[in-house]
Coordinates of C-alpha atoms in Angstrom, one line a residue:
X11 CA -36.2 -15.8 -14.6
X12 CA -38.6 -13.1 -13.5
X13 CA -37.5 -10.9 -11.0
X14 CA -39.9 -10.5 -9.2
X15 CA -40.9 -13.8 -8.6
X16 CA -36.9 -14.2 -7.8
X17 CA -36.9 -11.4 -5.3
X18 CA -40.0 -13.1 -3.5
X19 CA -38.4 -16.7 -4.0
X20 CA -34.9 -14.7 -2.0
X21 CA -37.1 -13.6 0.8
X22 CA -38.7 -17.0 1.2
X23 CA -36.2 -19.5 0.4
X24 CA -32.6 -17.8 -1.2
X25 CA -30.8 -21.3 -1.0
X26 CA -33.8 -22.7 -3.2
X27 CA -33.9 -19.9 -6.1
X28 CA -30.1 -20.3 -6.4
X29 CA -30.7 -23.7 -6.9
X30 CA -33.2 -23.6 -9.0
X31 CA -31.3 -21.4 -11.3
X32 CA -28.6 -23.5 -11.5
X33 CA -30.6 -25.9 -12.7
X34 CA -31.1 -23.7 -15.3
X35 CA -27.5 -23.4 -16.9
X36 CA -24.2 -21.8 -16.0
X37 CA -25.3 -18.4 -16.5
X38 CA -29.0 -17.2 -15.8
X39 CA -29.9 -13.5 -16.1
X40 CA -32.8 -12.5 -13.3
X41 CA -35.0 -10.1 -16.0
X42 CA -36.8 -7.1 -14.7
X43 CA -35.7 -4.2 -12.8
X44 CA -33.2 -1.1 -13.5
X45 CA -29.9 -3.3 -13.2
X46 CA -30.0 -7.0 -14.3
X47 CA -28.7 -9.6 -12.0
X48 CA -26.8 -12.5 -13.0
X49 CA -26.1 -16.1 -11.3
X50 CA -23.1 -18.2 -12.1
X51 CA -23.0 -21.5 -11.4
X52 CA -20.4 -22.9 -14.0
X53 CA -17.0 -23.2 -12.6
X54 CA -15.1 -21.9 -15.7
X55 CA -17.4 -18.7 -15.5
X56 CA -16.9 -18.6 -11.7
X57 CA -13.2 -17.8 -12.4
X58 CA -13.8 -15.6 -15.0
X59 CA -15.2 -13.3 -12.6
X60 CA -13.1 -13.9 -9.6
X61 CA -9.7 -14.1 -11.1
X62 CA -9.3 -13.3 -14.8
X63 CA -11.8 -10.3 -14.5
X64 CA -11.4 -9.7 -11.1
X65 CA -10.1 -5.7 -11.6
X66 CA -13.8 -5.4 -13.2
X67 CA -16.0 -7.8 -10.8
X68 CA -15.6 -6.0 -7.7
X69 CA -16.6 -7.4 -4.4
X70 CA -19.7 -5.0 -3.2
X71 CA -19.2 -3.4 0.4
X72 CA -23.5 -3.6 0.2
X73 CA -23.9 0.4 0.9
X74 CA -21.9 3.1 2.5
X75 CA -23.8 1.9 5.8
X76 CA -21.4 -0.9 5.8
X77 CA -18.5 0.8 5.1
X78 CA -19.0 3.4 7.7
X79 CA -19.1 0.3 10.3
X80 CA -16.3 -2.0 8.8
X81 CA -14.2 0.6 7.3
X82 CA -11.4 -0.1 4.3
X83 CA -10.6 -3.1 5.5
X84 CA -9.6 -5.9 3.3
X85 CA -13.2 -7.0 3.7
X86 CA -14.6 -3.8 2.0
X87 CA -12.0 -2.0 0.0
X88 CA -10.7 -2.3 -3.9
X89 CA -8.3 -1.5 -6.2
X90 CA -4.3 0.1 -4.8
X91 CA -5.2 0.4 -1.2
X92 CA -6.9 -3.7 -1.0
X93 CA -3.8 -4.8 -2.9
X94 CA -1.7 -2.4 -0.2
X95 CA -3.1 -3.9 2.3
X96 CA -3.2 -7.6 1.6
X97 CA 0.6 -7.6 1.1
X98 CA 1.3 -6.3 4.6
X99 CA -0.9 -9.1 6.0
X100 CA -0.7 -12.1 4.0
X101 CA 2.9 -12.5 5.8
X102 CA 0.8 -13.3 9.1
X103 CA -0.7 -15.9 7.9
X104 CA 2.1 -18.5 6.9
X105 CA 2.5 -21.7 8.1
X106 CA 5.3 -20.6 10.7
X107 CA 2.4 -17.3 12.0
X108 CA 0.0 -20.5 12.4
X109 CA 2.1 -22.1 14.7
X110 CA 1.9 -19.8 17.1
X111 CA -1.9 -19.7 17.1
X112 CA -2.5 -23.3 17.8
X113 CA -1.9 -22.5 21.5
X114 CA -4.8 -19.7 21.5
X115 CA -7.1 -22.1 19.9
X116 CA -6.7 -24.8 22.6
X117 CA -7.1 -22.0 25.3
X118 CA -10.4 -21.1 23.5
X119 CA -12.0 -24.8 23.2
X120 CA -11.4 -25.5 26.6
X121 CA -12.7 -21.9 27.9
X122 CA -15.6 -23.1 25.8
X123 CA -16.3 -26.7 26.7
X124 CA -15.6 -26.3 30.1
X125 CA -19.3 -26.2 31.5
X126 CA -20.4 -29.1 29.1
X127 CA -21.6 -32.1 30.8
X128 CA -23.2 -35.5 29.7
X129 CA -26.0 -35.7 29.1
X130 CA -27.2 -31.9 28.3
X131 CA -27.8 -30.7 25.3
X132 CA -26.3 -27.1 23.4
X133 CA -26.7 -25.0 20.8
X134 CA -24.0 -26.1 18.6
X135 CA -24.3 -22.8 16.7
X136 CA -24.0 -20.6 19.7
X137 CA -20.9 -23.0 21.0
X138 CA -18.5 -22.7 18.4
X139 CA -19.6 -18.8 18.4
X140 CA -18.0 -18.2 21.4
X141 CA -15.1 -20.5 20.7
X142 CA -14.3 -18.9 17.4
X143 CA -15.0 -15.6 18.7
X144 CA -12.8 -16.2 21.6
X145 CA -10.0 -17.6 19.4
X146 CA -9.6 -14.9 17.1
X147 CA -10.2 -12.3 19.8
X148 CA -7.1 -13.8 22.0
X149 CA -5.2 -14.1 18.4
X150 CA -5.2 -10.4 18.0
X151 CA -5.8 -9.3 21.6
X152 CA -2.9 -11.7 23.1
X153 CA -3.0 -9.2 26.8
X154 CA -7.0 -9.5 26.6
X155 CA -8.0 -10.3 30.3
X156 CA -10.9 -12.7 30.7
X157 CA -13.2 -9.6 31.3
X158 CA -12.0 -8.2 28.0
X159 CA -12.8 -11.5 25.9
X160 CA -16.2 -12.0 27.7
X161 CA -17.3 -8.1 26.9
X162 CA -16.1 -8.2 23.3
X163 CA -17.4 -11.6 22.6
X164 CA -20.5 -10.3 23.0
X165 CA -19.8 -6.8 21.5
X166 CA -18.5 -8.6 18.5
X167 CA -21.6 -10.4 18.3
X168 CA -24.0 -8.1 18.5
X169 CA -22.4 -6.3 16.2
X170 CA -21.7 -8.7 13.7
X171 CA -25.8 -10.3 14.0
X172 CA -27.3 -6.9 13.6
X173 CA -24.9 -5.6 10.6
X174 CA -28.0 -5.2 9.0
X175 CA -29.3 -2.3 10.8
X176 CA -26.3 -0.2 9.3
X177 CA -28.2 -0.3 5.5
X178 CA -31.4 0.7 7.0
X179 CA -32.6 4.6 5.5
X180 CA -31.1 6.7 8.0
X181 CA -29.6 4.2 10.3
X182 CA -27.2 6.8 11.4
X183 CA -29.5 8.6 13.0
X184 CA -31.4 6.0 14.2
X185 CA -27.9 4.8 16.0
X186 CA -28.9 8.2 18.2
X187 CA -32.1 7.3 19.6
X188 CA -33.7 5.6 22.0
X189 CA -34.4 2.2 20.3
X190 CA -32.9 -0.7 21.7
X191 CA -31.7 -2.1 18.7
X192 CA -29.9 0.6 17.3
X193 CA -29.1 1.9 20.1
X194 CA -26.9 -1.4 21.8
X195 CA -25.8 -1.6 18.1
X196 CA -23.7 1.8 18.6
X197 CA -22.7 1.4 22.2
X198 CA -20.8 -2.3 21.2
X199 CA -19.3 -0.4 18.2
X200 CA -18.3 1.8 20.3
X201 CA -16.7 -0.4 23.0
X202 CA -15.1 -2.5 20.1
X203 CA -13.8 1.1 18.7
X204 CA -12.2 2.3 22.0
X205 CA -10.5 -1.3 23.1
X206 CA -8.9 -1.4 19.2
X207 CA -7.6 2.2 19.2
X208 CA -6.3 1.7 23.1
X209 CA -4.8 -1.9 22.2
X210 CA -3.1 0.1 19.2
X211 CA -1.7 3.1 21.0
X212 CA -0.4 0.5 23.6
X213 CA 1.5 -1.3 21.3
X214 CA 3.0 2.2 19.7
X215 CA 4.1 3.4 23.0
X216 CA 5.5 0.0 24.5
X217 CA 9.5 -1.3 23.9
X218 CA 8.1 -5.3 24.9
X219 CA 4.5 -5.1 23.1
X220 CA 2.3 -8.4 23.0
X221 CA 3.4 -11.0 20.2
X222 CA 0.0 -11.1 18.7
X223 CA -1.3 -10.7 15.5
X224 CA -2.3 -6.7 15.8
X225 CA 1.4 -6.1 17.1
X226 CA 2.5 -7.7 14.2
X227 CA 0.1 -5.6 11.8
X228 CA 1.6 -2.6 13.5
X229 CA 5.2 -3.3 12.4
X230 CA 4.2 -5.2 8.8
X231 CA 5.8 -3.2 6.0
X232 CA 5.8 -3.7 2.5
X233 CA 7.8 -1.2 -0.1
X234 CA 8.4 1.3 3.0
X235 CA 4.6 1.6 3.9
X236 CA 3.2 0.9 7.1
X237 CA -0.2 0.3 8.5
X238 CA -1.8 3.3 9.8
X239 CA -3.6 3.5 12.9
X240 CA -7.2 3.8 10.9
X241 CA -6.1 0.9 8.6
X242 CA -5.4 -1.3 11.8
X243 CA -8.3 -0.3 13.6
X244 CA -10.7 -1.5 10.0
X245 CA -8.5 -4.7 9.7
X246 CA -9.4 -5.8 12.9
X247 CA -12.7 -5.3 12.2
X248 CA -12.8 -7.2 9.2
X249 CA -11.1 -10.5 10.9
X250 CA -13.9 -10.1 14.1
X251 CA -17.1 -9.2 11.7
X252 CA -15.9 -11.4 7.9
X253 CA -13.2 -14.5 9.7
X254 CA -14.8 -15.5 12.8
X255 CA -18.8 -16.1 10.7
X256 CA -17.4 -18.9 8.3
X257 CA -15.7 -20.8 10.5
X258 CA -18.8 -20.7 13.1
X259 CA -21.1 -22.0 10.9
X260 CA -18.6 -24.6 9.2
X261 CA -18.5 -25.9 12.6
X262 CA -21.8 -26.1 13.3
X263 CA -22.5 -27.9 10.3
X264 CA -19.8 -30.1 10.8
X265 CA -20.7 -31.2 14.2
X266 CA -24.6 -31.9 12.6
X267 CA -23.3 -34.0 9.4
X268 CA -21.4 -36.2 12.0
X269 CA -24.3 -37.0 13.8
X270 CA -26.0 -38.2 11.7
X271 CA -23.7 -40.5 10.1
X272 CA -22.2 -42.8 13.0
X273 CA -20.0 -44.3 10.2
X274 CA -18.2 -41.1 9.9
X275 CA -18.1 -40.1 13.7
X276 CA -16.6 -43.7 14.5
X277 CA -13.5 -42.9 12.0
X278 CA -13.1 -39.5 13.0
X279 CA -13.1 -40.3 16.7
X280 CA -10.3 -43.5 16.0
X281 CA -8.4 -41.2 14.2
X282 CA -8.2 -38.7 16.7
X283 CA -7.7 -41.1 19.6
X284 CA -4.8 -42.4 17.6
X285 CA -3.1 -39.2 16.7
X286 CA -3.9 -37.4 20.1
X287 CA -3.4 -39.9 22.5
X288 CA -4.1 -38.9 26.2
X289 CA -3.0 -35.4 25.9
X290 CA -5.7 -32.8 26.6
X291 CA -6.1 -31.5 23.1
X292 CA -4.0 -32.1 19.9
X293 CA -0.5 -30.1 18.6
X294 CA -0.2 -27.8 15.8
X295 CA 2.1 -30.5 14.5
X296 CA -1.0 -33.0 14.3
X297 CA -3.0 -31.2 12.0
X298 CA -1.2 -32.7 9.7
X299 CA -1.6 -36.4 10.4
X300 CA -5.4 -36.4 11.4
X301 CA -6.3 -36.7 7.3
X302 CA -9.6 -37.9 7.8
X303 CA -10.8 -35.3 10.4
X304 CA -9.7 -32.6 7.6
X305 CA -11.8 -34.2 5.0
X306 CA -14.5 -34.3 7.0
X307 CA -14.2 -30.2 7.7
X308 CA -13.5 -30.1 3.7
X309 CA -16.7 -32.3 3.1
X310 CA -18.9 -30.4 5.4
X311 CA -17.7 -27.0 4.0
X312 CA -18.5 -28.5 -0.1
X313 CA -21.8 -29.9 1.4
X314 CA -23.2 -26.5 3.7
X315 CA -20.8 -24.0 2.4
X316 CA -21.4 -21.0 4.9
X317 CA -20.0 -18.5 2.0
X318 CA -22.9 -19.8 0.2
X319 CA -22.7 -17.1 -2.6
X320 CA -20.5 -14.8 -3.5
X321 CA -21.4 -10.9 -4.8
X322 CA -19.5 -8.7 -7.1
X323 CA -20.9 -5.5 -9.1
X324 CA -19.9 -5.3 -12.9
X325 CA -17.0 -1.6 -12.6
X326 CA -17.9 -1.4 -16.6
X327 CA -19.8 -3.1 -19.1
X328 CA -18.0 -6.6 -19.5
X329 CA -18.8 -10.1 -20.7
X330 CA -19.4 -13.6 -18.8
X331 CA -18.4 -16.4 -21.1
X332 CA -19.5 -14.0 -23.8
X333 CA -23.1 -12.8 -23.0
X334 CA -22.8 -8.9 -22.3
X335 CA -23.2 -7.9 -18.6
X336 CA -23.5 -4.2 -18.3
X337 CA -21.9 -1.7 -16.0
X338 CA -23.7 -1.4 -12.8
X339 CA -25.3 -5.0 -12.9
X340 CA -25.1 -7.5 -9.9
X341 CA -23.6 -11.1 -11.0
X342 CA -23.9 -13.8 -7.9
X343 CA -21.4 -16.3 -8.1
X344 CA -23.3 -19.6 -7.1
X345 CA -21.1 -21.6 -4.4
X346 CA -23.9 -23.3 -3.2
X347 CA -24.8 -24.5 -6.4
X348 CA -21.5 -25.2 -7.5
X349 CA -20.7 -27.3 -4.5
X350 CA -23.7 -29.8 -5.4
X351 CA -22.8 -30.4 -8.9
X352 CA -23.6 -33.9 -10.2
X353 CA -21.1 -34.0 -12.6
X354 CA -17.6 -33.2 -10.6
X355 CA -19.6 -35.0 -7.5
X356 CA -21.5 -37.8 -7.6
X357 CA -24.7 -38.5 -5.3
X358 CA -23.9 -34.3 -4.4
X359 CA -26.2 -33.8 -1.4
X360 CA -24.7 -36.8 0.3
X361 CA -21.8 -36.2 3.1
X362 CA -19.0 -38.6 1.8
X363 CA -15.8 -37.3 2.9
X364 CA -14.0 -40.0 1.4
X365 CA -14.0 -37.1 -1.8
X366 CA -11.3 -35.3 -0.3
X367 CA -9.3 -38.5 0.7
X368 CA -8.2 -39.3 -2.8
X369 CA -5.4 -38.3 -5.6
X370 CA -7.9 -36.4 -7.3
X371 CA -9.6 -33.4 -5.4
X372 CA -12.2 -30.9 -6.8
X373 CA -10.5 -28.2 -8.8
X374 CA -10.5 -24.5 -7.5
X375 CA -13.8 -23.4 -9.2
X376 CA -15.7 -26.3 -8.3
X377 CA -15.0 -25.8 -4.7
X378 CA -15.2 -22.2 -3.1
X379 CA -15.5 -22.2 0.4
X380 CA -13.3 -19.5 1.2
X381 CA -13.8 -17.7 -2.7
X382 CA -11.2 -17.8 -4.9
X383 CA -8.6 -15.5 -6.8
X384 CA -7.1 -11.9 -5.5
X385 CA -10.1 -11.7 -3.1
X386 CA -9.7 -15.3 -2.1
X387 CA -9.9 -15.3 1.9
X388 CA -6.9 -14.2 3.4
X389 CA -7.5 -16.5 6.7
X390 CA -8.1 -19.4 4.8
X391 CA -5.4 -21.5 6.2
X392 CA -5.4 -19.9 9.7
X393 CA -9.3 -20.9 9.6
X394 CA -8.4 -24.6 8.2
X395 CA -5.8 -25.5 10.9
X396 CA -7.8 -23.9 13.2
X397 CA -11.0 -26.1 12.0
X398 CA -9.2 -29.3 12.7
X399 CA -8.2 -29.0 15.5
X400 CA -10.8 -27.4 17.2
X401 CA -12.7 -31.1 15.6
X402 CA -10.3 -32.9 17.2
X403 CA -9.8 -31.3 20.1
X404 CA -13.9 -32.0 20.5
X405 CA -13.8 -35.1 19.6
X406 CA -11.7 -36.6 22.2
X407 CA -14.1 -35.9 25.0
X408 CA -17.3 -35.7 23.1
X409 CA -19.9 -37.3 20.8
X410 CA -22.1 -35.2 19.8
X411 CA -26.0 -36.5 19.1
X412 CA -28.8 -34.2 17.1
X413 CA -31.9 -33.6 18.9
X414 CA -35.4 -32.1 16.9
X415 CA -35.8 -31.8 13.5
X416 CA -32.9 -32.7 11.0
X417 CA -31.9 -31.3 8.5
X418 CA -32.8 -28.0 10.0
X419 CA -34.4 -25.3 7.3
X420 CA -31.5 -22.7 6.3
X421 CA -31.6 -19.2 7.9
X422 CA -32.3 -16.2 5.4
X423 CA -29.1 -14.9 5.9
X424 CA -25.4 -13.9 4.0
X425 CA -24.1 -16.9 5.6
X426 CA -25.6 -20.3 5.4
X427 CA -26.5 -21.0 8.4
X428 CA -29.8 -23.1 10.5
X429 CA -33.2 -20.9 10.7
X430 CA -33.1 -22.1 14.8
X431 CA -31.1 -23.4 16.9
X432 CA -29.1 -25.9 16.4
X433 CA -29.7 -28.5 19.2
X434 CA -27.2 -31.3 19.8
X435 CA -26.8 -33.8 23.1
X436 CA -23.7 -34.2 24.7
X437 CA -22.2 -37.9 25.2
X438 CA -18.8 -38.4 27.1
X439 CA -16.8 -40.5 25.8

């Protein structure tokens, strides 16, 4: 595939080239240009790269722009110091950690439904923003005062929807002027800066601090080692900027491919009525026993995966299911395009969560949405629980009907998500 027709095709329509060369075969080469790119959409090459060659695929930061925003976190970083720091943090997310955090997601749905009334109509996309935003914020944060969440909510957004401007030629610089842009790009990262490193010295100085996750960061050790204040400070940016993205979009989509299949939403909403009951909002406990209302987040995730595609950068000249890839090149693992694969699942761009119901679910390669192998998402089952219930928690009170065009045209973005706004009417139920 020429490259320059590719690079066109990614500026007009990315979803649609990656497509299109999966069509192609499991391994298409974009010719042209000084480093050759490469797009996997074979699952047995997929793992290849993110597991059995992961010390050689590494996961691009995207520039030192990037990097000088997010830090080392476990978003960014490689090699000792990613493996360093997983091992201190992957204790925080087990099932017991979870637990705890079902309470903070409750407080967050019904901070962020509480002005919905029938009969109007939201931005679905926006909605589960601040939810998700507010959940993970409270999760870390767990003395944030209202204020606090309402002024890093929107830091954290603005930060995290105008990433881009930190790869821009000189875009530290341009943080120092006088345009808008830049500059409320370096006054929220520097509000989100000061409330971290405050929140952090807090906890060091206090005998009773908060039991929230960043406490718990604090005091993690592995071999002897400890977090340092710096590591802390990019690890929480990692979880606002990389954790809160995924799950906002899975959401939105969720909310859209119930909508428009009544079939679905009537199952979903008996299931929750049965599990839930009248209580406000569902129990940690339930997650497991709403099975339907998880394979309908599983189903929504295969069919709109926001991790759409996943990058890595070849460390040394290597092979991909033995075609040579050479140091320096780009290789794009296709989730998207994996996910709608007619052969593991039938009729692919249909929303039948009934696939995740049976004995036999998708194996690991043929269903990314959180990526897969030592750089596999650290949150993923902190994001799943949180997922179902937040669904459920919704559904109780709510039906939720599209208005304007459907499907909506895919944004041009590192997460899949809908061009506009994502417009849905609210119906008590």
């Amino acid at each position: 595939m020429n490259r320059l027709a590719a690079a066109i095709r990614a500026f007009r329509d990315p979803v649609g080239l990656v497509e299109d060369a999966g069509r192609q075969g499991g391994l298409v080469r974009l010719t042209g240009g000084r480093r050759p790119v490469f797009v996997v959409t074979s699952s047995d090459l997929a793992r290849e790269v993110l597991e059995t060659n992961a010390d050689v695929f590494l996961k691009a930061a995207g520039s030192r722009g990037i990097a000088r925003v997010m830090g080392g976190g476990l978003q960014v970083s490689e090699g000792e110091h990613h493996r360093r720091e997983r091992a201190l943090l992957d204790p925080e997310f087990v099932q017991d950690r979870l637990t705890g955090y079902a309470a903070t997601v409750e407080w967050a749905m019904t901070r962020g439904t509480a002005s919905w009334r029938d009969g109007e109509v939201v931005d679905v996309m926006a909605a589960m923003r601040g939810i998700t935003t507010a959940a993970i914020l409270r999760t870390l944060f767990g003395d944030a005062t209202e204020p606090d969440v309402r002024q890093l909510t929107g830091d954290v957004t603005l930060l995290a929807t105008g990433l881009w401007r930190a790869v821009v030629p000189g875009s530290a610089a341009l943080e120092r002027t006088f345009l808008p842009g830049f500059r409320r790009f370096r006054l929220a990262r520097g509000r989100i800066d000061a409330y971290v490193a405050e929140a952090i010295r807090r906890r060091r100085s206090s005998d009773d601090p908060p039991r929230d996750l960043l406490t718990a960061m604090l005091h993690a050790r592995h071999g002897g080692a400890a977090m340092s204040d710096r590591d802390a400070r990019d690890e929480v940016i990692s979880l606002l900027l990389a954790g809160r993205g995924t799950i906002t979009a899975g959401l939105a989509w969720t909310w859209l491919l119930v909508g428009t299949h009544p079939d679905v939403a009537d199952r979903l909403h008996e299931e929750v009525d049965a599990v839930v009951g009248d209580r406000a909002a569902p129990a940690a406990a339930d997650a497991d026993r709403l099975p339907f209302t998880a394979a309908v987040w599983d189903e929504a995730l295969r069919v709109d995966p926001p991790a759409w595609i996943l990058r890595r950068k070849a460390a040394g000249d290597a092979t991909v299911g033995g075609t040579a890839v050479p140091a320096g090149s780009t290789v794009l693992v296709n989730v998207f395009g994996l996910h709608r694969d007619a052969t593991r699942y039938p009729d692919p761009a249909a929303f039948d969560p009934g696939r995740f119901l049976g004995t036999d679910p998708p194996g690991p390669y043929g269903y990314l949405p959180f990526g897969a192998g030592p750089r596999g998402c650290i949150g993923f089952d902190f994001a799943t629980m949180e997922a179902i219930l937040l669904i459920a928690a919704i559904a109780r009170r709510w039906r939720l009907v599209p208005v304007g065009a459907v499907p909506p045209r895919y944004a041009r973005s590192i997460t899949l998500r809908p061009r506009r706004p994502l417009g849905m009417r609210l119906a008590a139920r």
